[in-house]
Amino acid sequence: MSEKYDVIVIGGGPGGYVAAIRAAQLGYKTACIEKRINKQGDPALGGTCLNVGCIPSKALLDSSWKYHEAEEAFADHGIGVGKLNLDLDTMLQRKDKIVLQLTGGIAQLFKANKVDWLQGTGQLKANKQVVFKPLEGDEQTLEAENVVLAAGSVPIDIPVAEVDQQIIVDSTGALEFTSVPKKLGVIGAGVIGLELGSVWARLGSQVTVLEAVDTFLPAVDQQVAKEAMKQFTKQGLDIHLGARVTGSKKNKNSVRVTYTDGGGEQEETFDRLIVAVGRRPYTEGLLSQDAGVTLDERNFIYVDNQCRTDVPGVYAIGDLVRGPALAHKAIEEGVMVAEVIAGEHTQVNYDAVPGVIYTHPEVAWVGKTEEEVKESGEPYKTGVVPFAANGRALAAGESAGMVKFVVDEKSDRVLGMHVLGPQASELVQQGVISLEFGASIEDLQLMVFGHPSLSETVHEAALATDYKAIHVAQRRRKK
């Protein structure tokens, strides 16, 4: 007789493991199926994010920024370091140690919450049956009252630059270079391409970024995006927009890339090439033909606002479904689904999901861009203040960038917040809270912000929407 669970989660990434833990907290007998084997050869939870995505990339971003500061900025503080030495092996070992600590922590949380970790693959069949194929042992058929699909996503491959994880790599391979490439090419100027390009540029690579579209960061408020491109260019990223890669040819230790842009056919040779053109939902082997779950034309699983599929009792979350492929979105969907199963009143506010690019300066945003609001035809106002007007930013040597608010002129409600600058990923949460609680810009104007702090720039930007900013020059409002 097959084993039966209240909840089976297929996928142990940020959305899946959180869904499993929350379901167990709510009293359900829960299992989580995860097939990942880490680079040490052991089964691992945490999915792409913790193993080969969010966490290891941030470890390298922080390490590479410290190296850059020692090389370029310490002297301004009166700190001499002598001849600088880069120990890349130690840097990579630190990254791996952080990953193991976090993924091991999830395993301990599973034990504490009595979640069964089934190591292998899972496939949903009709009537909420799940075929479990363990990494070792015989195939089993499990039954569940509820199934949560959380298999995540994988990098998109392009035929003009086939990944071999040696010369041409994806985001995973770009975390494992054993030496700093002299010339590095990056296909894609999105979040992943910019972050990974930044890492290796700081460590000494000459980085060229090839982006097919003509607009830099089209999803980002364009005032912020244009300034971000200026900053990244100053840092040495050679960003080519409207550059469509047409082919690549590998040699023993390099790759020749051809692309077209406004000037016609171009060619460059790189020591390594990173392909970072996005990710696609990972549905291979996830669903049997009789599972009854509907996919759209892009292979995403169709769900409603609470992540229900067309099959009662079957849910899908994270990168498998509509919306941005963000770990924090997946996490909140995992919590929501577990609570929906429990009959609780819950909902993810999809209008208040922040986006972040962990470059330096960071780029972060939530809500609507000025372009989106302008296109709607509704009256609006904006407030923009540079970090150069902030004492804490100047003291830290972090004066690049700005904070911007987009506000409904009639209701005074905050519609969007956009940040380029130090700790943008933290500061933008003030915009998330504002959107979540339907705050007016006046609410932020009337708050007291600590001095000196980076958050004062948020306050000044709020004031600037009504020409009340104190520390930047503004034209006087006409009476």
Coordinates of C-alpha atoms in Angstrom, one line a residue, residues 160-389:
V160 CA 24.5 30.4 -31.0
A161 CA 26.5 29.9 -27.7
E162 CA 26.2 26.3 -26.4
V163 CA 27.3 26.0 -22.8
D164 CA 30.1 23.5 -22.0
Q165 CA 30.8 24.9 -18.5
Q166 CA 34.5 25.2 -19.5
I167 CA 34.8 28.1 -22.0
I168 CA 31.2 29.0 -22.4
V169 CA 29.3 28.8 -19.0
D170 CA 25.9 29.6 -17.6
S171 CA 25.4 31.3 -14.2
T172 CA 26.4 28.2 -12.4
G173 CA 29.7 27.9 -14.2
A174 CA 30.5 31.6 -13.7
L175 CA 30.7 31.0 -10.0
E176 CA 33.5 28.4 -10.4
F177 CA 36.2 30.1 -12.5
T178 CA 39.5 28.9 -11.1
S179 CA 41.4 31.9 -12.4
V180 CA 40.3 35.4 -13.3
P181 CA 39.6 35.6 -17.1
K182 CA 41.6 38.3 -18.8
K183 CA 38.8 39.0 -21.2
L184 CA 35.3 38.0 -20.2
G185 CA 32.1 38.2 -22.4
V186 CA 28.6 38.3 -21.0
I187 CA 25.5 37.7 -23.1
G188 CA 22.7 39.5 -21.4
A189 CA 22.6 42.7 -19.4
G190 CA 19.9 41.6 -17.0
V191 CA 20.2 41.0 -13.3
I192 CA 22.4 37.9 -13.5
G193 CA 24.7 39.2 -16.3
L194 CA 25.3 42.5 -14.5
E195 CA 26.0 40.9 -11.1
L196 CA 28.4 38.2 -12.4
G197 CA 30.0 40.7 -14.8
S198 CA 30.6 43.0 -11.8
V199 CA 32.3 40.2 -9.8
W200 CA 34.9 39.4 -12.3
A201 CA 35.4 43.0 -13.4
R202 CA 36.3 43.9 -9.8
L203 CA 38.8 41.1 -9.7
G204 CA 40.5 42.2 -12.9
S205 CA 38.6 41.0 -15.9
Q206 CA 38.0 43.2 -18.9
V207 CA 34.3 42.7 -19.2
T208 CA 32.1 43.2 -22.3
V209 CA 28.3 42.8 -22.0
L210 CA 26.2 42.1 -25.1
E211 CA 22.5 42.9 -24.8
A212 CA 20.1 42.3 -27.6
V213 CA 17.5 44.9 -26.7
D214 CA 18.1 48.6 -27.2
T215 CA 17.0 49.7 -23.8
F216 CA 19.1 49.2 -20.7
L217 CA 17.1 47.5 -17.9
P218 CA 13.7 48.1 -19.5
A219 CA 11.8 46.9 -16.4
V220 CA 13.5 49.6 -14.3
D221 CA 12.5 53.2 -14.0
Q222 CA 14.5 54.8 -16.9
Q223 CA 15.9 57.7 -14.9
V224 CA 17.4 55.2 -12.5
A225 CA 18.4 52.8 -15.3
K226 CA 20.3 55.5 -17.3
E227 CA 22.2 56.6 -14.2
A228 CA 23.0 53.0 -13.4
M229 CA 24.5 52.4 -16.8
K230 CA 26.7 55.5 -16.3
Q231 CA 28.0 54.1 -13.0
F232 CA 28.6 50.6 -14.4
T233 CA 30.4 52.0 -17.4
K234 CA 32.7 54.0 -15.0
Q235 CA 33.5 50.7 -13.3
G236 CA 34.7 49.2 -16.5
L237 CA 31.7 47.2 -17.8
D238 CA 31.6 47.7 -21.6
I239 CA 27.9 47.4 -22.2
H240 CA 26.7 47.1 -25.8
L241 CA 23.0 47.6 -26.4
G242 CA 21.2 46.3 -29.5
A243 CA 23.9 43.7 -29.8
R244 CA 22.5 40.4 -31.0
V245 CA 24.9 37.4 -30.9
T246 CA 24.8 35.5 -34.1
G247 CA 27.5 32.8 -33.5
S248 CA 30.4 31.6 -31.5
K249 CA 33.4 29.4 -32.2
K250 CA 35.5 27.8 -29.4
N251 CA 39.2 27.3 -29.5
K252 CA 41.3 25.6 -26.9
N253 CA 41.3 28.5 -24.4
S254 CA 39.1 31.1 -25.9
V255 CA 35.9 31.7 -27.8
R256 CA 35.3 34.0 -30.8
V257 CA 31.8 35.6 -30.7
T258 CA 30.1 37.3 -33.6
Y259 CA 27.2 39.8 -33.1
T260 CA 25.4 42.4 -35.0
D261 CA 24.7 46.0 -33.8
G262 CA 24.0 49.4 -35.2
G263 CA 27.4 49.3 -36.9
G264 CA 26.8 45.9 -38.6
E265 CA 28.6 42.6 -38.1
Q266 CA 31.1 42.6 -35.2
E267 CA 33.5 40.1 -33.7
E268 CA 35.3 39.7 -30.3
T269 CA 37.4 37.0 -28.7
F270 CA 37.1 36.2 -25.0
D271 CA 38.8 33.9 -22.6
R272 CA 35.5 33.0 -21.1
L273 CA 31.8 33.7 -22.1
I274 CA 28.9 33.8 -19.7
V275 CA 25.4 33.1 -21.1
A276 CA 22.9 35.0 -18.9
V277 CA 19.8 35.5 -21.1
G278 CA 17.2 34.5 -18.5
R279 CA 15.6 31.4 -17.0
R280 CA 12.7 29.1 -18.0
P281 CA 10.4 26.9 -15.8
Y282 CA 11.7 23.5 -15.2
T283 CA 8.9 21.1 -16.0
E284 CA 10.7 18.2 -17.5
G285 CA 9.4 15.0 -16.1
L286 CA 7.3 16.9 -13.5
L287 CA 3.8 16.1 -14.9
S288 CA 2.4 12.9 -16.4
Q289 CA 0.1 13.3 -19.4
D290 CA -2.9 12.5 -17.2
A291 CA -1.9 15.0 -14.4
G292 CA -4.5 17.5 -15.6
V293 CA -2.4 20.5 -14.9
T294 CA -2.5 23.3 -17.6
L295 CA 0.6 24.9 -19.1
D296 CA 0.6 28.1 -21.0
E297 CA 2.4 28.7 -24.3
R298 CA 5.7 29.5 -22.5
N299 CA 5.5 26.3 -20.4
F300 CA 4.5 28.1 -17.2
I301 CA 1.9 26.3 -15.1
Y302 CA -1.4 28.2 -15.1
V303 CA -2.5 29.2 -11.6
D304 CA -4.9 31.7 -10.0
N305 CA -3.9 34.5 -7.5
Q306 CA -3.5 31.9 -4.7
C307 CA -1.4 29.6 -6.8
R308 CA -4.2 26.9 -7.4
T309 CA -3.8 25.0 -10.6
D310 CA -6.8 23.6 -12.6
V311 CA -6.6 20.4 -10.4
P312 CA -8.3 20.8 -7.0
G313 CA -5.6 20.3 -4.3
V314 CA -2.7 20.9 -6.6
Y315 CA -0.7 24.1 -6.4
A316 CA 2.3 25.6 -8.2
I317 CA 4.6 28.3 -7.0
G318 CA 7.8 30.2 -7.7
D319 CA 9.5 30.1 -11.1
L320 CA 7.0 27.6 -12.4
V321 CA 4.3 30.3 -12.5
R322 CA 3.6 33.8 -13.7
G323 CA 5.4 36.8 -12.3
P324 CA 9.1 37.5 -11.7
A325 CA 11.5 34.7 -11.0
L326 CA 12.5 35.8 -7.6
A327 CA 13.3 33.7 -4.5
H328 CA 11.4 36.1 -2.2
K329 CA 8.3 35.8 -4.3
A330 CA 8.5 32.0 -4.2
I331 CA 9.0 32.1 -0.5
E332 CA 5.8 34.1 0.1
E333 CA 3.9 31.9 -2.3
G334 CA 5.0 28.8 -0.4
V335 CA 3.7 30.3 2.9
M336 CA 0.5 31.4 1.2
V337 CA -0.2 28.0 -0.3
A338 CA 0.3 26.2 3.0
E339 CA -2.0 28.6 4.7
V340 CA -4.6 28.3 1.9
I341 CA -4.6 24.5 2.4
A342 CA -5.2 25.2 6.1
G343 CA -8.2 27.4 5.3
E344 CA -6.6 30.6 6.5
H345 CA -7.2 34.0 5.0
T346 CA -4.0 35.0 3.2
Q347 CA -2.7 36.6 0.0
V348 CA 0.5 37.7 -1.6
N349 CA 0.4 41.3 -2.7
Y350 CA 1.9 41.0 -6.1
D351 CA 1.9 44.8 -6.5
A352 CA 4.5 45.1 -3.7
V353 CA 7.2 42.6 -4.7
P354 CA 10.5 44.3 -4.8
G355 CA 13.2 43.8 -7.4
V356 CA 16.9 44.1 -6.7
I357 CA 20.2 44.0 -8.6
Y358 CA 23.1 43.4 -6.3
T359 CA 25.7 45.4 -8.2
H360 CA 27.5 48.3 -6.6
P361 CA 25.7 50.6 -6.3
E362 CA 22.7 48.4 -5.9
V363 CA 19.5 48.9 -7.9
A364 CA 16.2 48.3 -6.2
W365 CA 12.6 49.1 -7.0
V366 CA 9.0 48.3 -6.1
G367 CA 5.7 49.3 -7.6
K368 CA 5.3 51.3 -10.8
T369 CA 7.9 53.2 -12.8
E370 CA 7.4 56.7 -14.0
E371 CA 7.0 55.4 -17.5
E372 CA 4.2 53.1 -16.5
V373 CA 2.3 55.8 -14.7
K374 CA 2.8 58.3 -17.5
E375 CA 1.5 55.9 -20.0
S376 CA -1.7 55.4 -17.9
G377 CA -2.5 59.1 -18.4
E378 CA -3.2 59.6 -14.7
P379 CA -1.7 62.7 -13.0
Y380 CA 1.4 62.0 -11.0
K381 CA 4.3 63.7 -9.3
T382 CA 7.9 62.5 -8.6
G383 CA 10.5 63.3 -6.0
V384 CA 14.2 62.6 -6.7
V385 CA 17.1 63.2 -4.4
P386 CA 20.8 62.1 -4.9
F387 CA 22.8 60.3 -2.3
A388 CA 25.4 63.1 -2.9
A389 CA 23.2 65.2 -0.6

